[in-house]
CSV table of C-alpha atoms (C1' of nucleotides) in Angstrom, one decimal:
chain,number,residue,atom,x,y,z
A,1,UNK,CA,94.0,112.6,110.3
A,2,UNK,CA,96.4,114.7,108.9
A,3,UNK,CA,97.2,114.2,105.3
A,4,UNK,CA,100.0,116.0,103.9
A,5,UNK,CA,98.3,118.8,102.9
A,6,UNK,CA,97.0,119.1,106.6
A,7,UNK,CA,101.2,119.4,107.6
A,8,UNK,CA,101.2,121.4,105.4
A,9,UNK,CA,98.3,123.9,107.0
A,10,UNK,CA,99.7,123.6,110.4
A,11,UNK,CA,103.0,124.7,108.9
A,12,UNK,CA,102.0,128.1,107.0
A,13,UNK,CA,99.7,128.3,110.3
A,14,UNK,CA,102.8,128.1,113.2
A,15,UNK,CA,105.3,129.1,111.5
A,16,UNK,CA,104.5,133.0,111.8
A,17,UNK,CA,105.2,132.3,115.8
A,18,UNK,CA,108.1,130.2,115.8
A,19,UNK,CA,110.3,132.3,113.3
A,20,UNK,CA,112.9,134.0,115.5
A,21,UNK,CA,111.9,132.5,118.7
A,22,UNK,CA,114.5,131.1,121.2
A,23,UNK,CA,113.3,128.3,122.6
A,24,UNK,CA,113.0,128.9,126.7
A,25,UNK,CA,111.8,124.5,127.8
A,26,UNK,CA,110.6,122.0,126.4
A,27,UNK,CA,107.8,119.9,127.9
A,28,UNK,CA,107.6,116.3,128.2
A,29,UNK,CA,104.4,115.0,129.8
A,30,UNK,CA,104.1,111.5,128.3
A,31,UNK,CA,107.2,110.2,126.4
A,32,UNK,CA,105.4,107.2,125.2
A,33,UNK,CA,104.3,108.3,121.1
A,34,UNK,CA,105.8,106.1,118.0
A,35,UNK,CA,108.9,106.1,119.6
A,36,UNK,CA,109.6,107.1,122.7
A,37,UNK,CA,110.8,111.4,122.8
A,38,UNK,CA,114.4,111.1,123.4
A,39,UNK,CA,115.8,112.9,126.0
A,40,UNK,CA,118.1,115.1,122.4
A,41,UNK,CA,114.7,117.2,122.1
A,42,UNK,CA,116.4,118.7,124.2
A,43,UNK,CA,119.3,120.2,122.2
A,44,UNK,CA,117.2,123.2,120.9
A,45,UNK,CA,116.7,124.4,123.9
A,46,UNK,CA,118.1,128.4,124.5
A,47,UNK,CA,118.9,127.8,120.8
A,48,UNK,CA,116.6,130.4,118.0
A,49,UNK,CA,114.1,129.0,115.6
A,50,UNK,CA,115.6,129.8,111.9
A,51,UNK,CA,113.1,128.1,110.0
A,52,UNK,CA,110.1,125.8,110.2
A,53,UNK,CA,109.6,123.4,107.7
A,54,UNK,CA,107.8,120.4,106.0
A,55,UNK,CA,108.8,117.0,104.6
A,56,UNK,CA,106.4,114.9,103.9
A,57,UNK,CA,104.6,114.5,106.4
A,58,UNK,CA,107.3,115.7,109.0
A,59,UNK,CA,107.6,119.0,109.7
A,60,UNK,CA,111.6,120.2,110.7
A,61,UNK,CA,111.8,123.1,113.9
A,62,UNK,CA,115.4,123.7,112.9
A,63,UNK,CA,117.2,125.4,115.6
A,64,UNK,CA,121.4,125.4,114.4
A,65,UNK,CA,122.1,122.9,115.8
A,66,UNK,CA,119.5,120.7,114.8
A,67,UNK,CA,115.9,120.5,114.0
A,68,UNK,CA,112.9,119.2,116.0
A,69,UNK,CA,110.9,116.4,114.5
A,70,UNK,CA,106.8,116.7,114.9
A,71,UNK,CA,105.0,113.7,113.3
A,72,UNK,CA,101.6,113.8,113.6
A,73,UNK,CA,100.4,110.5,113.5
A,74,UNK,CA,96.7,110.7,112.5
A,75,UNK,CA,95.6,112.7,115.5
A,76,UNK,CA,97.6,115.0,116.2
A,77,UNK,CA,97.6,118.5,116.1
A,78,UNK,CA,99.8,121.7,117.4
A,79,UNK,CA,98.1,125.1,118.7
A,80,UNK,CA,100.0,127.8,120.0
A,81,UNK,CA,99.0,129.4,123.4
A,82,UNK,CA,100.4,131.2,125.8
A,83,UNK,CA,102.3,128.8,128.5
A,84,UNK,CA,100.0,128.7,131.2
A,85,UNK,CA,97.1,127.7,129.5
A,86,UNK,CA,96.1,125.0,130.8
A,87,UNK,CA,96.9,121.7,130.0
A,88,UNK,CA,94.1,119.1,127.6
A,89,UNK,CA,94.3,115.6,127.8
A,90,UNK,CA,96.6,114.1,125.6
A,91,UNK,CA,98.4,117.5,125.6
A,92,UNK,CA,102.0,116.0,125.7
A,93,UNK,CA,104.9,118.1,124.2
A,94,UNK,CA,105.1,122.1,125.4
A,95,UNK,CA,107.8,123.3,122.9
A,96,UNK,CA,108.6,127.0,125.9
A,97,UNK,CA,109.6,130.2,124.2
A,98,UNK,CA,111.3,132.9,125.3
A,99,UNK,CA,107.8,135.3,124.6
A,100,UNK,CA,105.9,133.0,127.0
A,101,UNK,CA,103.5,131.0,123.7
A,102,UNK,CA,104.2,127.3,123.3
A,103,UNK,CA,104.0,125.2,120.3
A,104,UNK,CA,101.2,122.8,122.8
A,105,UNK,CA,101.3,119.1,120.9
A,106,UNK,CA,97.9,116.7,121.4
A,107,UNK,CA,98.0,113.6,120.1
A,108,UNK,CA,95.2,111.2,121.3
A,109,UNK,CA,95.8,107.7,119.9
A,110,UNK,CA,99.7,108.6,120.1
A,111,UNK,CA,100.7,107.3,116.4
A,112,UNK,CA,102.9,110.6,116.4
A,113,UNK,CA,106.0,111.2,116.9
A,114,UNK,CA,108.5,114.1,118.4
A,115,UNK,CA,111.9,113.3,117.7
A,116,UNK,CA,115.9,114.6,117.1
A,117,UNK,CA,118.5,115.5,114.3
A,118,UNK,CA,121.6,117.0,114.5
A,119,UNK,CA,123.0,119.7,112.5
A,120,UNK,CA,125.4,118.1,110.0
A,121,UNK,CA,124.9,114.8,110.5
A,122,UNK,CA,123.3,111.8,108.0
A,123,UNK,CA,120.2,112.3,108.5
A,124,UNK,CA,117.8,110.1,110.4
A,125,UNK,CA,116.7,107.1,108.4
A,126,UNK,CA,113.3,108.0,108.4
A,127,UNK,CA,114.1,111.5,106.5
A,128,UNK,CA,116.5,109.5,104.0
A,129,UNK,CA,114.8,106.7,102.0
A,130,UNK,CA,111.5,109.2,101.0
A,131,UNK,CA,110.8,109.5,97.6
A,132,UNK,CA,110.1,113.0,96.0
A,133,UNK,CA,107.3,115.5,97.2
A,134,UNK,CA,104.3,115.6,95.1
A,135,UNK,CA,104.5,119.4,94.0
A,136,UNK,CA,107.5,119.3,93.4
A,137,UNK,CA,109.0,118.7,89.5
A,138,UNK,CA,110.6,115.4,90.5
A,139,UNK,CA,106.9,113.7,90.8
A,140,UNK,CA,105.2,113.2,88.1
A,141,UNK,CA,104.2,110.3,85.7
A,142,UNK,CA,106.8,109.6,83.7
A,143,UNK,CA,108.2,107.9,87.8
A,144,UNK,CA,105.1,106.6,88.1
A,145,UNK,CA,105.1,104.3,85.9
A,146,UNK,CA,109.3,103.9,85.3
A,147,UNK,CA,109.3,102.6,88.9
A,148,UNK,CA,106.3,100.6,88.8
A,149,UNK,CA,106.4,97.5,85.8
A,150,UNK,CA,107.3,94.9,86.7
A,151,UNK,CA,104.9,95.4,90.5
A,152,UNK,CA,102.5,93.1,91.1
A,153,UNK,CA,101.1,95.2,94.1
A,154,UNK,CA,97.8,97.5,93.9
A,155,UNK,CA,98.6,100.8,92.4
A,156,UNK,CA,97.0,101.9,94.7
A,157,UNK,CA,99.3,101.0,97.9
A,158,UNK,CA,101.7,101.3,94.8
A,159,UNK,CA,101.2,105.3,94.5
A,160,UNK,CA,100.3,105.4,98.9
A,161,UNK,CA,104.5,103.8,99.4
A,162,UNK,CA,106.8,106.8,100.8
A,163,UNK,CA,109.5,106.0,98.4
A,164,UNK,CA,107.9,106.4,95.5
A,165,UNK,CA,106.0,109.5,96.3
A,166,UNK,CA,105.5,111.3,99.9
A,167,UNK,CA,101.9,112.9,100.9
A,168,UNK,CA,99.9,110.2,99.6
A,169,UNK,CA,97.8,109.6,102.5
A,170,UNK,CA,94.3,106.8,102.6
A,171,UNK,CA,92.2,109.2,101.6
A,172,UNK,CA,94.0,111.1,98.4
A,173,UNK,CA,95.1,108.2,97.2
A,174,UNK,CA,90.9,107.5,96.5
A,175,UNK,CA,90.3,110.1,95.8
A,176,UNK,CA,93.6,111.4,93.1
A,177,UNK,CA,92.3,107.4,91.3
A,178,UNK,CA,88.8,108.1,91.1
A,179,UNK,CA,90.3,112.0,89.3
A,180,UNK,CA,93.0,109.6,87.5
A,181,UNK,CA,90.0,106.8,86.2
A,182,UNK,CA,91.9,104.1,86.9
A,183,UNK,CA,90.6,101.3,89.1
A,184,UNK,CA,93.0,101.0,92.6
A,185,UNK,CA,93.1,97.4,92.6
A,186,UNK,CA,94.7,97.3,89.3
A,187,UNK,CA,98.1,95.7,89.2
A,188,UNK,CA,100.8,99.1,89.3
A,189,UNK,CA,102.9,97.3,86.4
A,190,UNK,CA,99.9,96.8,84.7
A,191,UNK,CA,98.9,100.7,84.5
A,192,UNK,CA,99.5,102.0,80.8
A,193,UNK,CA,101.8,105.6,80.5
A,194,UNK,CA,98.6,108.5,79.7
A,195,UNK,CA,97.1,106.4,83.0
A,196,UNK,CA,100.2,107.6,85.2
A,197,UNK,CA,100.4,110.4,83.8
A,198,UNK,CA,96.6,111.2,84.1
A,199,UNK,CA,97.2,110.2,88.7
A,200,UNK,CA,100.1,112.2,88.8
A,201,UNK,CA,98.8,115.6,87.9
A,202,UNK,CA,95.5,113.8,89.6
A,203,UNK,CA,98.0,113.6,92.9
A,204,UNK,CA,99.2,117.7,93.0
A,205,UNK,CA,95.8,119.0,91.9
A,206,UNK,CA,93.8,116.8,94.9
A,207,UNK,CA,97.7,118.1,97.2
A,208,UNK,CA,97.2,121.4,96.2
A,209,UNK,CA,93.9,122.0,96.6
A,210,UNK,CA,93.3,121.1,99.8
A,211,UNK,CA,96.1,123.2,101.4
A,212,UNK,CA,93.9,126.0,99.2
A,213,UNK,CA,91.4,124.6,101.0
A,214,UNK,CA,93.5,125.2,104.8
A,215,UNK,CA,93.5,121.2,104.8
A,216,UNK,CA,91.3,118.6,104.7
A,217,UNK,CA,89.0,117.6,107.8
A,218,UNK,CA,87.4,114.7,108.6
A,219,UNK,CA,86.8,114.9,112.1
A,220,UNK,CA,90.2,116.3,114.3
A,221,UNK,CA,92.0,118.8,112.3
A,222,UNK,CA,92.4,121.9,114.7
A,223,UNK,CA,94.0,124.6,113.0
A,224,UNK,CA,97.6,125.8,114.7
A,225,UNK,CA,95.4,129.5,116.2
A,226,UNK,CA,93.0,126.9,117.9
A,227,UNK,CA,89.8,127.5,114.8
A,228,UNK,CA,88.5,124.4,114.7
A,229,UNK,CA,89.9,123.1,110.8
A,230,UNK,CA,87.2,123.3,107.5
A,231,UNK,CA,85.1,120.8,106.8
A,232,UNK,CA,86.0,117.7,104.5
A,233,UNK,CA,85.6,119.5,101.0
A,234,UNK,CA,83.9,118.2,98.8
A,235,UNK,CA,84.8,114.5,98.0
A,236,UNK,CA,84.2,112.6,95.4
A,237,UNK,CA,84.5,109.0,96.3
A,238,UNK,CA,86.6,108.6,100.0
A,239,UNK,CA,83.8,108.4,102.5
A,240,UNK,CA,80.8,107.3,100.8
A,241,UNK,CA,80.2,103.5,100.0
A,242,UNK,CA,76.9,103.7,98.7
A,243,UNK,CA,76.3,106.9,97.8
A,244,UNK,CA,76.1,108.1,94.0
A,245,UNK,CA,78.8,108.5,92.5
A,246,UNK,CA,79.5,112.1,91.5
A,247,UNK,CA,79.8,111.5,88.0
A,248,UNK,CA,77.3,108.8,86.9
A,249,UNK,CA,75.9,108.1,89.0
A,250,UNK,CA,76.4,104.5,90.1
A,251,UNK,CA,77.2,103.4,93.9
A,252,UNK,CA,80.4,103.9,95.2
A,253,UNK,CA,81.7,100.8,96.2
A,254,UNK,CA,84.3,99.9,98.8
A,255,UNK,CA,86.4,97.4,100.0
A,256,UNK,CA,89.8,97.3,101.6
A,257,UNK,CA,92.8,97.0,99.9
A,258,UNK,CA,96.6,96.2,101.9
A,259,UNK,CA,94.3,96.7,105.0
A,260,UNK,CA,93.5,99.6,104.3
A,261,UNK,CA,89.7,101.2,103.4
A,262,UNK,CA,89.3,102.2,100.1
A,263,UNK,CA,86.7,103.8,97.5
A,264,UNK,CA,85.3,104.0,94.0
A,265,UNK,CA,83.5,104.1,91.1
A,266,UNK,CA,83.3,100.7,89.5
A,267,UNK,CA,82.3,102.8,86.4
A,268,UNK,CA,85.1,105.4,85.9
A,269,UNK,CA,87.3,103.9,87.1
A,270,UNK,CA,89.3,100.8,84.8
B,1,DA,C1',113.9,91.7,96.4
B,2,DT,C1',108.9,92.1,96.6
B,3,DT,C1',104.9,92.1,98.6
B,4,DG,C1',101.7,91.8,101.9
B,5,DA,C1',100.2,91.4,107.4
B,6,DC,C1',101.0,93.0,111.6
B,7,DT,C1',101.8,96.8,115.1
B,8,DC,C1',101.1,100.7,118.4
B,9,DC,C1',96.9,104.2,120.5
B,10,DT,C1',92.4,106.4,121.9
B,11,DG,C1',87.9,107.8,120.4
B,12,DA,C1',84.1,106.3,118.1
B,13,DT,C1',80.6,103.2,116.6
B,14,DG,C1',77.1,100.0,117.0
B,15,DG,C1',74.5,96.6,119.4
B,16,DC,C1',72.6,93.8,122.8
C,1,DT,C1',71.8,104.3,130.1
C,2,DG,C1',75.6,101.5,129.6
C,3,DC,C1',79.3,97.9,128.7
C,4,DC,C1',81.4,95.6,125.6
C,5,DA,C1',83.4,94.7,120.5
C,6,DT,C1',85.2,96.6,116.8
C,7,DC,C1',87.2,99.5,113.8
C,8,DA,C1',90.1,103.1,111.6
C,9,DG,C1',94.7,104.6,110.6
C,10,DG,C1',100.6,106.3,108.9
C,11,DA,C1',103.8,103.9,108.9
C,12,DG,C1',108.0,100.8,110.7
C,13,DT,C1',108.9,96.8,111.3
C,14,DC,C1',108.3,91.5,110.2
C,15,DA,C1',108.0,87.8,107.8
C,16,DA,C1',106.3,84.7,104.0
DNA sequence: ATTGACTCCTGATGGC
DNA sequence: TGCCATCAGGAGTCAA
């Protein structure tokens, strides 16, 4: 389930193969992803790829006339392969290049997306309302503190809100709350300034570390060159229900917060 | 306005 | 071994 680090690692992996290449064709085998793939993606055909960027968990493949927007959902992966490589199940989109390679998008659960952003037009709504990138200075504890006043929703849900900060998925929400010693159930408005500063620092640290590790993978992440991703880095609480806390050895708790599985240590997190 | 529930989809998992 | 039910999960959308 790609979280921001996996998307960033994918970007790093694919961009050297794409930048400077001309798109020869875009083959869509399955139109029905998160949203139907719009016909406008064909505007990219014949254009040279100028850059491959990331915004939140969206990848943007830039051409002069616009950008292809890819989202990996929770089971999507990208690989750069030869155009004649036999397709596998769930290989939904090929972005074929003039050099005989193609970027192949595979997504079993089809929660991913492939969209089009025309150059010079107002950003599509998906990208318009996003909060700051977690690894920039625009995101800090003060922002969390100020935006959370009077909010009653659980702090875990708060930090997973893309308008507050992007790229904090279910796994890293649990991990960063553990690292900061904050109870995930606590009302966002009741969390202190100091705790938010710890939390913001923890989010930055845990994401940066995961990117450095090549992305955490729990199940089916495949690196852009086709090699299997690294196995999960040493997760502190996620998926460890009943196992001893790595700090205090009390059993890790699990519960559902906002329809999401959450893990925490009731002794270390208050 | 805020918050929580529901939704898309398929593979993995567990029970019998 | 096989079959079925259940669940996970990003994030947009809907409902209260």
